[in-house]
């Protein structure tokens, strides 16, 4: 897919990896729909940067824990931009909660955003994506491929994203490809100190932490070159899953 001039919706694009992915797509000349919920300042700053650089961007607030809002979001983008070619489902929350600590309310918050919103946002985008022969990239997580008991609900939700990617790939074929990127330590929590970062790097076969650009490059590969790839999860973790 040639990305220049096409429309991309990136959810959770006001901060962290979602913001990095949105910026990477804008650098390829895409017209950006920047979704945010709690990160308005980051989303608006990114939109301003894209526009100042000669690109096109618009911000779309929505609480994607509301399934109806998630399903309606792509329609708002189509109304504003006239179409939709790429959907990147990046919005997520990662909370350190073990099995015993996880409340019903915390479970619902995590699973509704990390998994349910991916289903319904993609459902809402399906007609436009089919018309455009578009692409979907879901942001999964290494925690969806190996059990993280300290992040119990998060791990389960991201495992769901991995399976949902396969389901959507079957459902939207042949006109739309659906893949996922599962980052490892490309963007560690801001609260981690130097010692924690060094321990993570030491436990990684490539002996270093990654960078958001590593995950962004995987997304770009799937969009620009992965025309014969669908239903796959591309792990970007420096080999940590091999442990």
CSV table of C-alpha atoms in Angstrom, one decimal:
chain,number,residue,atom,x,y,z
A,1,UNK,CA,0.0,0.0,0.0
A,2,UNK,CA,1.2,3.5,-0.9
A,3,UNK,CA,0.4,5.5,2.2
A,4,UNK,CA,0.8,9.1,1.0
A,5,UNK,CA,-2.6,10.8,0.9
A,6,UNK,CA,-4.5,8.0,2.5
A,7,UNK,CA,-6.4,8.3,5.8
A,8,UNK,CA,-5.4,6.6,9.0
A,9,UNK,CA,-7.2,6.4,12.3
A,10,UNK,CA,-4.9,5.7,15.3
A,11,UNK,CA,-6.6,5.1,18.6
A,12,UNK,CA,-4.8,6.1,21.8
A,13,UNK,CA,-2.6,8.4,19.8
A,14,UNK,CA,-2.2,11.1,22.4
A,15,UNK,CA,0.7,9.4,24.2
A,16,UNK,CA,3.3,6.7,24.3
A,17,UNK,CA,3.3,4.2,21.5
A,18,UNK,CA,0.1,5.3,19.9
A,19,UNK,CA,1.5,8.8,19.5
A,20,UNK,CA,4.7,7.4,18.0
A,21,UNK,CA,2.8,5.3,15.5
A,22,UNK,CA,0.6,8.3,14.4
A,23,UNK,CA,3.7,10.4,13.9
A,24,UNK,CA,5.3,7.7,11.9
A,25,UNK,CA,2.3,7.4,9.6
A,26,UNK,CA,2.2,11.2,9.2
A,27,UNK,CA,5.8,11.1,8.2
A,28,UNK,CA,4.7,8.9,5.3
A,29,UNK,CA,2.2,11.5,4.1
A,30,UNK,CA,-0.9,10.0,5.6
A,31,UNK,CA,-3.8,12.1,6.7
A,32,UNK,CA,-4.2,11.4,10.4
A,33,UNK,CA,-7.3,10.9,12.6
A,34,UNK,CA,-5.8,11.2,16.1
A,35,UNK,CA,-8.0,9.6,18.7
A,36,UNK,CA,-7.6,10.4,22.4
A,37,UNK,CA,-9.5,10.1,25.7
A,38,UNK,CA,-7.4,11.2,28.6
A,39,UNK,CA,-4.5,12.7,26.7
A,40,UNK,CA,-6.0,15.7,25.0
A,41,UNK,CA,-2.9,17.8,25.3
A,42,UNK,CA,-0.6,15.2,23.7
A,43,UNK,CA,-3.1,14.6,20.9
A,44,UNK,CA,-3.5,18.3,20.1
A,45,UNK,CA,0.2,18.9,20.3
A,46,UNK,CA,0.8,16.1,17.8
A,47,UNK,CA,-1.9,17.4,15.4
A,48,UNK,CA,-0.3,20.8,15.6
A,49,UNK,CA,3.1,19.3,14.7
A,50,UNK,CA,1.7,17.4,11.8
A,51,UNK,CA,-0.1,20.5,10.4
A,52,UNK,CA,3.0,22.7,10.9
A,53,UNK,CA,5.0,20.2,8.9
A,54,UNK,CA,2.5,20.5,6.0
A,55,UNK,CA,0.4,17.4,6.8
A,56,UNK,CA,-3.3,17.0,7.7
A,57,UNK,CA,-4.5,15.9,11.1
A,58,UNK,CA,-7.6,16.1,13.2
A,59,UNK,CA,-8.3,15.0,16.8
A,60,UNK,CA,-11.3,12.8,17.8
A,61,UNK,CA,-12.1,12.4,21.5
A,62,UNK,CA,-13.9,9.3,22.6
A,63,UNK,CA,-14.1,7.0,25.6
A,64,UNK,CA,-13.5,3.6,24.0
A,65,UNK,CA,-14.5,1.7,27.1
A,66,UNK,CA,-18.0,2.5,25.8
A,67,UNK,CA,-18.6,0.0,23.0
A,68,UNK,CA,-21.1,2.3,21.2
A,69,UNK,CA,-18.5,5.1,21.2
A,70,UNK,CA,-15.9,2.7,19.8
A,71,UNK,CA,-18.2,1.5,17.0
A,72,UNK,CA,-19.2,5.1,16.1
A,73,UNK,CA,-15.6,6.5,16.0
A,74,UNK,CA,-14.7,5.4,12.5
A,75,UNK,CA,-17.9,6.9,11.1
A,76,UNK,CA,-16.9,10.2,12.5
A,77,UNK,CA,-13.5,9.9,10.8
A,78,UNK,CA,-15.1,9.0,7.5
A,79,UNK,CA,-17.4,12.0,7.8
A,80,UNK,CA,-14.5,14.3,8.4
A,81,UNK,CA,-12.0,12.9,5.9
A,82,UNK,CA,-14.2,11.3,3.3
A,83,UNK,CA,-12.9,7.7,3.8
A,84,UNK,CA,-10.7,5.5,5.9
A,85,UNK,CA,-7.8,3.3,4.6
A,86,UNK,CA,-5.9,2.3,7.8
A,87,UNK,CA,-7.0,1.5,11.3
A,88,UNK,CA,-4.4,1.1,14.1
A,89,UNK,CA,-6.0,-0.1,17.3
A,90,UNK,CA,-3.5,1.1,19.9
A,91,UNK,CA,-5.6,2.4,22.8
A,92,UNK,CA,-5.0,0.4,25.9
A,93,UNK,CA,-4.3,0.6,29.6
A,94,UNK,CA,-1.7,-1.5,31.5
A,95,UNK,CA,-2.3,-1.8,35.2
A,96,UNK,CA,-0.1,-3.8,37.6
A,97,UNK,CA,-2.8,-6.0,39.2
A,98,UNK,CA,-2.3,-9.6,40.1
A,99,UNK,CA,-5.1,-12.3,40.1
A,100,UNK,CA,-6.1,-11.7,43.8
A,101,UNK,CA,-6.0,-7.9,43.5
A,102,UNK,CA,-8.2,-7.6,40.3
A,103,UNK,CA,-11.6,-6.2,41.1
A,104,UNK,CA,-14.6,-6.5,38.8
A,105,UNK,CA,-14.3,-2.8,38.1
A,106,UNK,CA,-10.6,-3.0,37.1
A,107,UNK,CA,-11.3,-6.1,35.0
A,108,UNK,CA,-14.0,-4.3,33.1
A,109,UNK,CA,-11.9,-1.2,32.5
A,110,UNK,CA,-8.9,-3.2,31.2
A,111,UNK,CA,-10.8,-5.7,29.1
A,112,UNK,CA,-13.3,-3.2,27.7
A,113,UNK,CA,-10.6,-0.9,26.5
A,114,UNK,CA,-7.8,-3.3,25.5
A,115,UNK,CA,-10.0,-5.9,23.8
A,116,UNK,CA,-13.7,-5.0,23.4
A,117,UNK,CA,-12.9,-1.6,21.8
A,118,UNK,CA,-10.7,-3.3,19.2
A,119,UNK,CA,-13.7,-5.5,18.2
A,120,UNK,CA,-16.2,-2.7,17.9
A,121,UNK,CA,-13.9,0.0,16.5
A,122,UNK,CA,-13.0,-2.5,13.7
A,123,UNK,CA,-16.7,-3.4,13.2
A,124,UNK,CA,-17.5,0.3,12.8
A,125,UNK,CA,-14.7,0.7,10.3
A,126,UNK,CA,-15.4,-2.4,8.3
A,127,UNK,CA,-17.5,-0.9,5.5
A,128,UNK,CA,-15.0,1.9,4.8
A,129,UNK,CA,-12.0,-0.4,5.0
A,130,UNK,CA,-13.6,-2.8,2.5
A,131,UNK,CA,-14.3,0.0,0.1
A,132,UNK,CA,-10.7,1.2,0.3
A,133,UNK,CA,-9.1,-2.3,0.4
A,134,UNK,CA,-7.6,-1.1,3.6
A,135,UNK,CA,-5.6,-2.5,6.4
A,136,UNK,CA,-5.9,-3.0,10.2
A,137,UNK,CA,-3.0,-3.3,12.6
A,138,UNK,CA,-3.7,-4.1,16.2
A,139,UNK,CA,-1.2,-3.4,19.0
A,140,UNK,CA,-1.0,-6.5,21.0
A,141,UNK,CA,1.7,-7.1,23.7
A,142,UNK,CA,4.3,-9.7,24.7
A,143,UNK,CA,2.0,-10.2,27.7
A,144,UNK,CA,-0.6,-11.7,25.3
A,145,UNK,CA,1.8,-14.4,24.3
A,146,UNK,CA,3.2,-15.4,27.7
A,147,UNK,CA,1.4,-15.3,31.1
A,148,UNK,CA,2.1,-12.2,33.3
A,149,UNK,CA,0.4,-13.0,36.6
A,150,UNK,CA,1.3,-9.5,37.9
A,151,UNK,CA,-0.7,-8.0,35.0
A,152,UNK,CA,-3.4,-10.7,35.0
A,153,UNK,CA,-6.3,-8.8,33.2
A,154,UNK,CA,-3.9,-7.1,30.9
A,155,UNK,CA,-2.3,-10.3,29.8
A,156,UNK,CA,-5.7,-11.9,29.2
A,157,UNK,CA,-6.9,-8.9,27.2
A,158,UNK,CA,-3.8,-8.9,25.0
A,159,UNK,CA,-4.1,-12.6,24.4
A,160,UNK,CA,-7.6,-11.8,23.2
A,161,UNK,CA,-6.2,-9.3,20.8
A,162,UNK,CA,-4.0,-11.9,19.3
A,163,UNK,CA,-7.0,-14.3,18.7
A,164,UNK,CA,-9.2,-11.4,17.6
A,165,UNK,CA,-6.6,-10.5,15.0
A,166,UNK,CA,-7.0,-13.9,13.4
A,167,UNK,CA,-10.8,-13.8,13.6
A,168,UNK,CA,-10.9,-10.4,12.0
A,169,UNK,CA,-8.5,-11.5,9.3
A,170,UNK,CA,-10.8,-14.3,8.3
A,171,UNK,CA,-13.9,-12.1,8.6
A,172,UNK,CA,-12.5,-9.2,6.5
A,173,UNK,CA,-10.7,-11.3,3.8
A,174,UNK,CA,-10.0,-11.0,1.0
A,175,UNK,CA,-10.3,-7.2,0.7
A,176,UNK,CA,-8.8,-6.1,4.1
A,177,UNK,CA,-5.7,-7.5,5.8
A,178,UNK,CA,-5.6,-7.6,9.6
A,179,UNK,CA,-2.4,-8.1,11.6
A,180,UNK,CA,-0.9,-7.3,15.0
A,181,UNK,CA,2.3,-6.1,16.4
A,182,UNK,CA,3.3,-7.4,19.8
A,183,UNK,CA,6.0,-5.1,21.3
A,184,UNK,CA,8.2,-6.1,24.2
A,185,UNK,CA,10.5,-3.6,25.9
A,186,UNK,CA,10.2,-0.9,23.3
A,187,UNK,CA,8.7,1.6,25.7
A,188,UNK,CA,9.0,0.6,29.4
A,189,UNK,CA,6.8,2.3,32.1
A,190,UNK,CA,7.9,5.9,33.0
A,191,UNK,CA,8.2,4.8,36.6
A,192,UNK,CA,11.0,2.3,35.9
A,193,UNK,CA,14.4,3.5,37.3
A,194,UNK,CA,17.8,2.8,35.7
A,195,UNK,CA,18.3,-0.4,37.7
A,196,UNK,CA,15.0,-1.8,36.4
A,197,UNK,CA,15.8,-0.8,32.9
A,198,UNK,CA,19.2,-2.5,33.1
A,199,UNK,CA,17.7,-5.7,34.4
A,200,UNK,CA,15.2,-5.8,31.5
A,201,UNK,CA,18.0,-5.2,29.0
A,202,UNK,CA,20.2,-7.9,30.6
A,203,UNK,CA,17.3,-10.4,30.3
A,204,UNK,CA,16.8,-9.7,26.6
A,205,UNK,CA,18.8,-11.9,24.1
A,206,UNK,CA,19.8,-8.8,22.1
A,207,UNK,CA,21.1,-7.3,25.4
A,208,UNK,CA,19.3,-3.9,25.1
A,209,UNK,CA,16.0,-2.2,25.3
A,210,UNK,CA,14.1,-1.4,22.2
A,211,UNK,CA,12.7,2.0,21.0
A,212,UNK,CA,9.2,3.0,19.9
A,213,UNK,CA,10.6,3.2,16.4
A,214,UNK,CA,11.2,-0.5,16.4
A,215,UNK,CA,7.4,-1.1,16.8
A,216,UNK,CA,6.6,1.7,14.4
A,217,UNK,CA,8.8,0.1,11.7
A,218,UNK,CA,6.9,-3.2,12.2
A,219,UNK,CA,3.6,-1.3,11.7
A,220,UNK,CA,5.0,0.4,8.6
A,221,UNK,CA,6.2,-3.0,7.2
A,222,UNK,CA,2.7,-4.5,7.5
A,223,UNK,CA,1.1,-1.4,5.9
A,224,UNK,CA,3.6,-0.8,3.1
A,225,UNK,CA,4.9,-4.2,2.2
A,226,UNK,CA,2.8,-6.9,4.0
A,227,UNK,CA,0.2,-7.2,1.3
A,228,UNK,CA,0.3,-11.0,1.4
A,229,UNK,CA,0.3,-11.2,5.2
A,230,UNK,CA,-2.8,-11.4,7.3
A,231,UNK,CA,-3.9,-12.8,10.6
A,232,UNK,CA,-0.3,-12.7,12.0
A,233,UNK,CA,1.2,-11.2,15.1
A,234,UNK,CA,4.7,-9.8,14.6
A,235,UNK,CA,6.7,-9.9,17.9
A,236,UNK,CA,9.1,-7.0,18.4
A,237,UNK,CA,10.8,-7.8,21.7
A,238,UNK,CA,14.6,-8.3,21.2
A,239,UNK,CA,14.1,-12.0,21.6
A,240,UNK,CA,12.6,-11.9,25.2
A,241,UNK,CA,9.9,-14.4,24.2
A,242,UNK,CA,12.7,-17.0,23.6
A,243,UNK,CA,13.6,-17.1,27.3
